[in-house]
Coordinates of C-alpha atoms and ligand atoms in Angstrom, one line a residue:
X1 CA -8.0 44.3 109.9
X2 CA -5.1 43.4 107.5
X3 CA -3.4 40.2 107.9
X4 CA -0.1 40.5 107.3
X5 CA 2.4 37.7 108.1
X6 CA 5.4 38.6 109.5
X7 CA 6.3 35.6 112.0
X8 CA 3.9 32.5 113.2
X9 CA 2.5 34.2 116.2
X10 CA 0.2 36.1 113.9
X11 CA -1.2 33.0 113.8
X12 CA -1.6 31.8 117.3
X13 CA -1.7 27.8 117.6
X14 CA -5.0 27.5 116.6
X15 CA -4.8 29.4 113.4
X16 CA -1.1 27.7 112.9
X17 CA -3.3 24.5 113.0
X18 CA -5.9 25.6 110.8
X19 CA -3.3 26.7 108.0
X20 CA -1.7 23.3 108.2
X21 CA -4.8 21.9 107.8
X22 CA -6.0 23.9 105.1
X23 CA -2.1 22.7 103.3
X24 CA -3.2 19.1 103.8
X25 CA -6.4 19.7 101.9
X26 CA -4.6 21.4 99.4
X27 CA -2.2 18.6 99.2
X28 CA -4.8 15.9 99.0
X29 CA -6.7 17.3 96.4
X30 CA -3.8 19.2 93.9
X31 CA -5.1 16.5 90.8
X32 CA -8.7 17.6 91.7
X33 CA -8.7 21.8 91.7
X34 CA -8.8 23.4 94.3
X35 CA -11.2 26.1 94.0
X36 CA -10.4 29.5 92.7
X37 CA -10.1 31.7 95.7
X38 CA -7.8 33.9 94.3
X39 CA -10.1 34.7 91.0
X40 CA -9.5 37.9 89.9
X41 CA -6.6 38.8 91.9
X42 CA -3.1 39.7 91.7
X43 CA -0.2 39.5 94.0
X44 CA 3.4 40.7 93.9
X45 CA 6.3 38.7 95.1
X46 CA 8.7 41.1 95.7
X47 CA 12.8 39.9 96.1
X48 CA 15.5 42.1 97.8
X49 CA 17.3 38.4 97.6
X50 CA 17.6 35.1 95.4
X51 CA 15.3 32.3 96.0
X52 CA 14.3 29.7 94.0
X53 CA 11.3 27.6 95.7
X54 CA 10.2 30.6 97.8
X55 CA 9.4 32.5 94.2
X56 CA 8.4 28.9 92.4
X57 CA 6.2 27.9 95.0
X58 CA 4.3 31.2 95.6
X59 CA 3.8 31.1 91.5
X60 CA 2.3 28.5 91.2
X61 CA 0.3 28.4 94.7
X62 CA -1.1 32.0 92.8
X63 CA -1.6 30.5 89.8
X64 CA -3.2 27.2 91.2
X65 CA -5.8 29.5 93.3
X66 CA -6.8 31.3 89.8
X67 CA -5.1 34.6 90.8
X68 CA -2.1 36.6 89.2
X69 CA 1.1 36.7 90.3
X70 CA 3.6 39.2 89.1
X71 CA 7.4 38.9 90.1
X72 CA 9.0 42.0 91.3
X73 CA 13.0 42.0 92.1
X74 CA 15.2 44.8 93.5
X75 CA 17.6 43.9 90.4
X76 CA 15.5 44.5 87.8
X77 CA 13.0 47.9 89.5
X78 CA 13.2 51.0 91.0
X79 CA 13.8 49.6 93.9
X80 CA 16.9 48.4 93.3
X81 CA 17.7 52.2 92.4
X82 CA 17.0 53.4 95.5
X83 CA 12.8 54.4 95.3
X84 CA 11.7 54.0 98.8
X85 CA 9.7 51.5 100.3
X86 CA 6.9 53.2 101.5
X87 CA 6.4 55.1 98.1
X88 CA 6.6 51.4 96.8
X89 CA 4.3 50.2 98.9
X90 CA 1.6 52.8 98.1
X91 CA 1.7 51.9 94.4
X92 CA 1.7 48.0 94.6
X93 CA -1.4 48.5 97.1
X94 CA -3.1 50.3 94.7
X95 CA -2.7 47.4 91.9
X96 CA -2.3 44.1 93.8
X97 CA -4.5 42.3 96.6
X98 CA -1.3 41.0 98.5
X99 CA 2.4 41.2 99.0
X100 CA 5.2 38.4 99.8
X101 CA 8.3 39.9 100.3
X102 CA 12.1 38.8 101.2
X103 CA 14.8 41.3 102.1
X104 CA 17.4 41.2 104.6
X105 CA 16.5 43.0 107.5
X106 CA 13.0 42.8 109.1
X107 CA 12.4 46.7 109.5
X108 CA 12.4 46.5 105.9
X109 CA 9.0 44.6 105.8
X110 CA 8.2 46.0 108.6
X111 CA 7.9 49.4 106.9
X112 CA 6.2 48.1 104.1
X113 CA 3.7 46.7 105.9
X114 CA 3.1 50.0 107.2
X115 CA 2.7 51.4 104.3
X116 CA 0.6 48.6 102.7
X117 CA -3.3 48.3 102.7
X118 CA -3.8 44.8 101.6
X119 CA -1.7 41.9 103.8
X120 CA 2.0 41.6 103.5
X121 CA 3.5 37.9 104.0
X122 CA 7.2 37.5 105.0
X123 CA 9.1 35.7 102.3
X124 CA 12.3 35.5 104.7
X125 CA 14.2 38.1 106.4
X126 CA 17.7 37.7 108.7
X127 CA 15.7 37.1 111.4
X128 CA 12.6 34.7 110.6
X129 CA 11.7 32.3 107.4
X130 CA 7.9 31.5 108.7
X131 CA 6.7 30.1 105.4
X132 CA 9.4 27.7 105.5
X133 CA 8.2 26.9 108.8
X134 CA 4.9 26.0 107.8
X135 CA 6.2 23.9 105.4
X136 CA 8.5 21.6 108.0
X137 CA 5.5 21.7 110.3
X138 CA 3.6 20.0 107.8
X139 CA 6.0 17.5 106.9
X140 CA 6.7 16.3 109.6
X141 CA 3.0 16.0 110.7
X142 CA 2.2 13.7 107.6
X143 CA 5.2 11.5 108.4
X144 CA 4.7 11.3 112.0
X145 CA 1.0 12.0 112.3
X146 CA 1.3 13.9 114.8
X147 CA 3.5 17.6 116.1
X148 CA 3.4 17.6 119.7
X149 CA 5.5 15.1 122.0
X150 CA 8.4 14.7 119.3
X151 CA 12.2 15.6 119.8
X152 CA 13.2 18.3 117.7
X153 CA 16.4 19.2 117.0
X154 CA 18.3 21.6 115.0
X155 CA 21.9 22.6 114.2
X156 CA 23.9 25.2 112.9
X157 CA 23.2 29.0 113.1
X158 CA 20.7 30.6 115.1
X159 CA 19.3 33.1 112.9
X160 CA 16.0 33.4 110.6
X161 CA 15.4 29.3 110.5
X162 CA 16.1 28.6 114.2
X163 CA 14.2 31.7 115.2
X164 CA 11.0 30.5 113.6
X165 CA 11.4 27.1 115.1
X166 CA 11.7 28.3 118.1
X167 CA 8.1 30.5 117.3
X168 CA 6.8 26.8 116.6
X169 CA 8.2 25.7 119.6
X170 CA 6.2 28.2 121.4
X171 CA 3.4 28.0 120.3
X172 CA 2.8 24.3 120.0
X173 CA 5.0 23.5 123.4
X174 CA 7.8 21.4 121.5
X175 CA 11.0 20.6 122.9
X176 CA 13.9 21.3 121.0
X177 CA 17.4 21.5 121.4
X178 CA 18.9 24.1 119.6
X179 CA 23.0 23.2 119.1
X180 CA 24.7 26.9 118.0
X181 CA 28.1 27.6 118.1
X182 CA 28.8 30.3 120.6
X183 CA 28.1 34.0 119.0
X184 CA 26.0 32.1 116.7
X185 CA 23.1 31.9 119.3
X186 CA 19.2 32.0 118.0
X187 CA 17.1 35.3 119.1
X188 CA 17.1 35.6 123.1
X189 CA 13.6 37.3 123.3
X190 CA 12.2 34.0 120.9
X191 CA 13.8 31.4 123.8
X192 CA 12.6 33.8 126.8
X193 CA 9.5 33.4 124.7
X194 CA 9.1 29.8 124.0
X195 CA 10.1 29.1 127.7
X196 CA 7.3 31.3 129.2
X197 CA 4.8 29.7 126.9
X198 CA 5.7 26.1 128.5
X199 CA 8.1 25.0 125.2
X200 CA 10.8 22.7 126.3
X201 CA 13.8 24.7 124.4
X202 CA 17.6 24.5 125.1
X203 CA 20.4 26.1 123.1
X204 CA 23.8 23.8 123.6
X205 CA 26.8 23.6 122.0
X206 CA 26.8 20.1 121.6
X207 CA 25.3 18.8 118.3
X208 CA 25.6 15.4 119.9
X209 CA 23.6 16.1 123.1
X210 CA 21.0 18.0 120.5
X211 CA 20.3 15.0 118.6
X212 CA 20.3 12.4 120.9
X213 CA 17.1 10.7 120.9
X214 CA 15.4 13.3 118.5
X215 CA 12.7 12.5 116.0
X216 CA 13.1 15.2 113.6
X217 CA 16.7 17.1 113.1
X218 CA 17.0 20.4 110.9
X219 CA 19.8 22.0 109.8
X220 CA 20.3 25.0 107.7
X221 CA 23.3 26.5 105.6
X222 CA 26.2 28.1 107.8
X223 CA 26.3 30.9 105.4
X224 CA 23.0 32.5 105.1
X225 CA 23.0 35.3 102.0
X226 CA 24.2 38.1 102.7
X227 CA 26.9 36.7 104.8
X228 CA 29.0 35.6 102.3
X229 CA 31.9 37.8 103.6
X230 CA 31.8 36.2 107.1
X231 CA 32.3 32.5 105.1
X232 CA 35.8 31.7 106.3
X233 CA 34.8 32.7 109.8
X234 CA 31.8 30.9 109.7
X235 CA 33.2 27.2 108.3
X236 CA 35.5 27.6 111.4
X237 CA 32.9 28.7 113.9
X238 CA 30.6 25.7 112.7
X239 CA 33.1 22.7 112.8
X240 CA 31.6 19.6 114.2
X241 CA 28.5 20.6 113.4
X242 CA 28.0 19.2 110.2
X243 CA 24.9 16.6 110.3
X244 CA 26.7 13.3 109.2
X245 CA 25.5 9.7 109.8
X246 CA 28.0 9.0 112.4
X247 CA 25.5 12.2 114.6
X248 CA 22.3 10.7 113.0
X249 CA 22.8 7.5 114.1
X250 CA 22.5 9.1 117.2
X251 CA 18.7 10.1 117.0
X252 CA 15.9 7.6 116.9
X253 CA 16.3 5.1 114.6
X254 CA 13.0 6.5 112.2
X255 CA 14.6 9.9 112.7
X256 CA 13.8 12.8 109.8
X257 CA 15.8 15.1 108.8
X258 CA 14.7 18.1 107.1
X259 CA 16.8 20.8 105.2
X260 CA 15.1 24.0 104.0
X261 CA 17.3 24.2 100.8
X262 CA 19.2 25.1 99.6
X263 CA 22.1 22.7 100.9
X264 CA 26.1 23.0 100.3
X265 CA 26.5 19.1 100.5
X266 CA 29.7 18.2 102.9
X267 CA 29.5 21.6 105.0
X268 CA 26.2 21.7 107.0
X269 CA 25.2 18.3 105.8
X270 CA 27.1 14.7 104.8
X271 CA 25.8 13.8 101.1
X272 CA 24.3 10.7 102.0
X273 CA 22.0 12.2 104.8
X274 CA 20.7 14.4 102.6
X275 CA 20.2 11.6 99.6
X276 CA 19.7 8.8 102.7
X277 CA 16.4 7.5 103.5
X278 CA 16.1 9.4 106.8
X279 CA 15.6 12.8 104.6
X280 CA 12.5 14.4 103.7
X281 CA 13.8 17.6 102.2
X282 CA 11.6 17.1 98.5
X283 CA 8.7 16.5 100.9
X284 CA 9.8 19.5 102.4
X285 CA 10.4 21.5 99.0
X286 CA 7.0 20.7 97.7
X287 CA 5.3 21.8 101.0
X288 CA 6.3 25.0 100.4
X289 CA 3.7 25.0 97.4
X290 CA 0.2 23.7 99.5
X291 CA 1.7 25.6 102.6
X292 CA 1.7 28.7 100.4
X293 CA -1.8 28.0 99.6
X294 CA -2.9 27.8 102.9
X295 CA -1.6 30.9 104.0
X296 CA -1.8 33.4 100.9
X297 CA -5.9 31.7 101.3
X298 CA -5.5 32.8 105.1
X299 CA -4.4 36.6 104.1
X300 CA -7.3 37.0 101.5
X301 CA -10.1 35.8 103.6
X302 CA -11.7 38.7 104.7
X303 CA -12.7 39.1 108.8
X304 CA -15.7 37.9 109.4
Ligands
CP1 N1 14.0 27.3 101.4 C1 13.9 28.4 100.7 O1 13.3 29.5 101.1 O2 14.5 28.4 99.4 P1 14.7 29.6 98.4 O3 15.8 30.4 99.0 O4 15.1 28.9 97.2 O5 13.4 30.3 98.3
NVA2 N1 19.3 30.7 106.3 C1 19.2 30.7 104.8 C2 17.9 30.2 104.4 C3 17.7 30.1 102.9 C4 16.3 29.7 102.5 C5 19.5 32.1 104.3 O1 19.0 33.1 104.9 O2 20.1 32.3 103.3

């Protein structure tokens, strides 16, 4: 079977576990090698959107595992142009052994995947960023030791970041408290989800009542791209909810606040929580790199 991943439950938690653990290993020994288990193999990153450590962290992961990786943007191919997916699709499975991709809206990847034979991985869509998930996952477990029986907390929007959180939350039973501004609320199939599976989730309006007492509090850009034309609209809709120390202070006092990057400093996050010593966001940004690792090594392994 092909493993494509679109979201964390094609994982499951035990998987999800393995992957992270796999990205420790790969963390611990970077100075040492790491095997070549990419030898010999190519893989297209393919961007409908900008991104800057999805793209550098997926290079180098390939490069780092001994494989090729070969950059593709709408921009600068045919599919900018308008050549369809599934005839794209076709072409890069003939050449490549896997596919990351970012677009905007998921039946996008979903097509491509299928139309792909070898694994697709999702490089962020509107509504899911699961690499960057595995990423915070592991960063907070190597500053807390530890995933289950934390607070977690996040504020802002409720689209691709907060849906994948709450796909962690569900499948590891987390509690987190999920402050969106009405009309701004995460997935509602994701929180039926996470509830039936025994996670602890909330959406509020309060950013306050999210963070109280939280160990780890996210936050993400209001404006996500693609919605630049909403911007005005959106700074309105999200007042109060930018994460300054005056709501950290109300967490616990080794709170960690993660930020997926990029960050508009003094909209979604005060300047000196993101630069304070509560942050862990270049933890965060250089997890992308072993989490990448873990899972491009968790596509190419073949089914035993
Ligand atoms: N966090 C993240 O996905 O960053 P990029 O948009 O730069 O890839
Ligand atoms: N929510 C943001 C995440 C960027 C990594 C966006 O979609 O633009």
């Amino acid at each position: 079977m092909i493993r494509h991943f679109l979201c964390l439950s094609d994982l499951g938690s035990q998987q999800l576990l393995a992957v992270l653990d796999d990205a420790d290993r790969f963390l611990e020994r970077r100075n040492q090698g790491t095997g070549h288990p990419l030898r010999n193999k190519a893989v297209a990153l393919v961007f409908d959107k900008a991104s800057t450590r999805t793209r550098l962290s997926l290079e180098v992961a390939v490069v780092e595992l001994g494989g090729h990786p070969v950059v593709i943007t709408s921009a600068t191919s045919q599919l900018g142009r308008g050549e369809p997916l599934s005839d794209t699709a076709r072409v890069l499975s003939r050449m490549v052994h896997a596919i990351a991709f970012r677009t905007a809206d998921e039946s996008r990847i979903k097509e491509l995947m299928q139309y792909s034979s070898v694994p697709v991985l999702n490089a962020l869509t509107d509504q899911g960023h699961p690499m960057q998930l595995l990423a915070d996952l592991q960063t907070v477990r190597r500053a807390k030791g530890r995933l289950q029986g934390l607070s977690y907390a996040w504020l802002g929007d409720g689209n691709n970041m907060a849906n994948s959180w709450l796909e962690a939350a569900s499948l590891l039973q987390l509690r987190l408290r999920l402050a969106c501004p009405e009309g701004y609320d995460p997935d509602a199939q994701l929180l039926a989800r996470a509830r039936a599976a025994g996670a602890d989730v909330e959406v509020v309006r309060s950013p306050r009542e999210a963070v109280a007492g939280a160990d780890v509090v996210s936050t993400d850009v209001f404006t996500s791209m693609g919605q630049e034309a909403e911007q005005a609209a959106r700074l309105k809709a999200f007042e109060g909810y930018m994460l300054d120390r005056k709501l950290l202070a109300l967490a616990k006092p080794d709170a960690m606040v993660l930020h997926c990057l990029p960050a508009h400093r003094g909209e979604e996050i005060e300047a000196e929580v993101l630069e304070g010593s509560h942050s862990h966001v270049w933890d965060q940004a250089e997890a992308r790199l072993h989490t990448s690792k873990a899972i491009l090594a968790w596509a190419l392994a073949s089914d035993e």
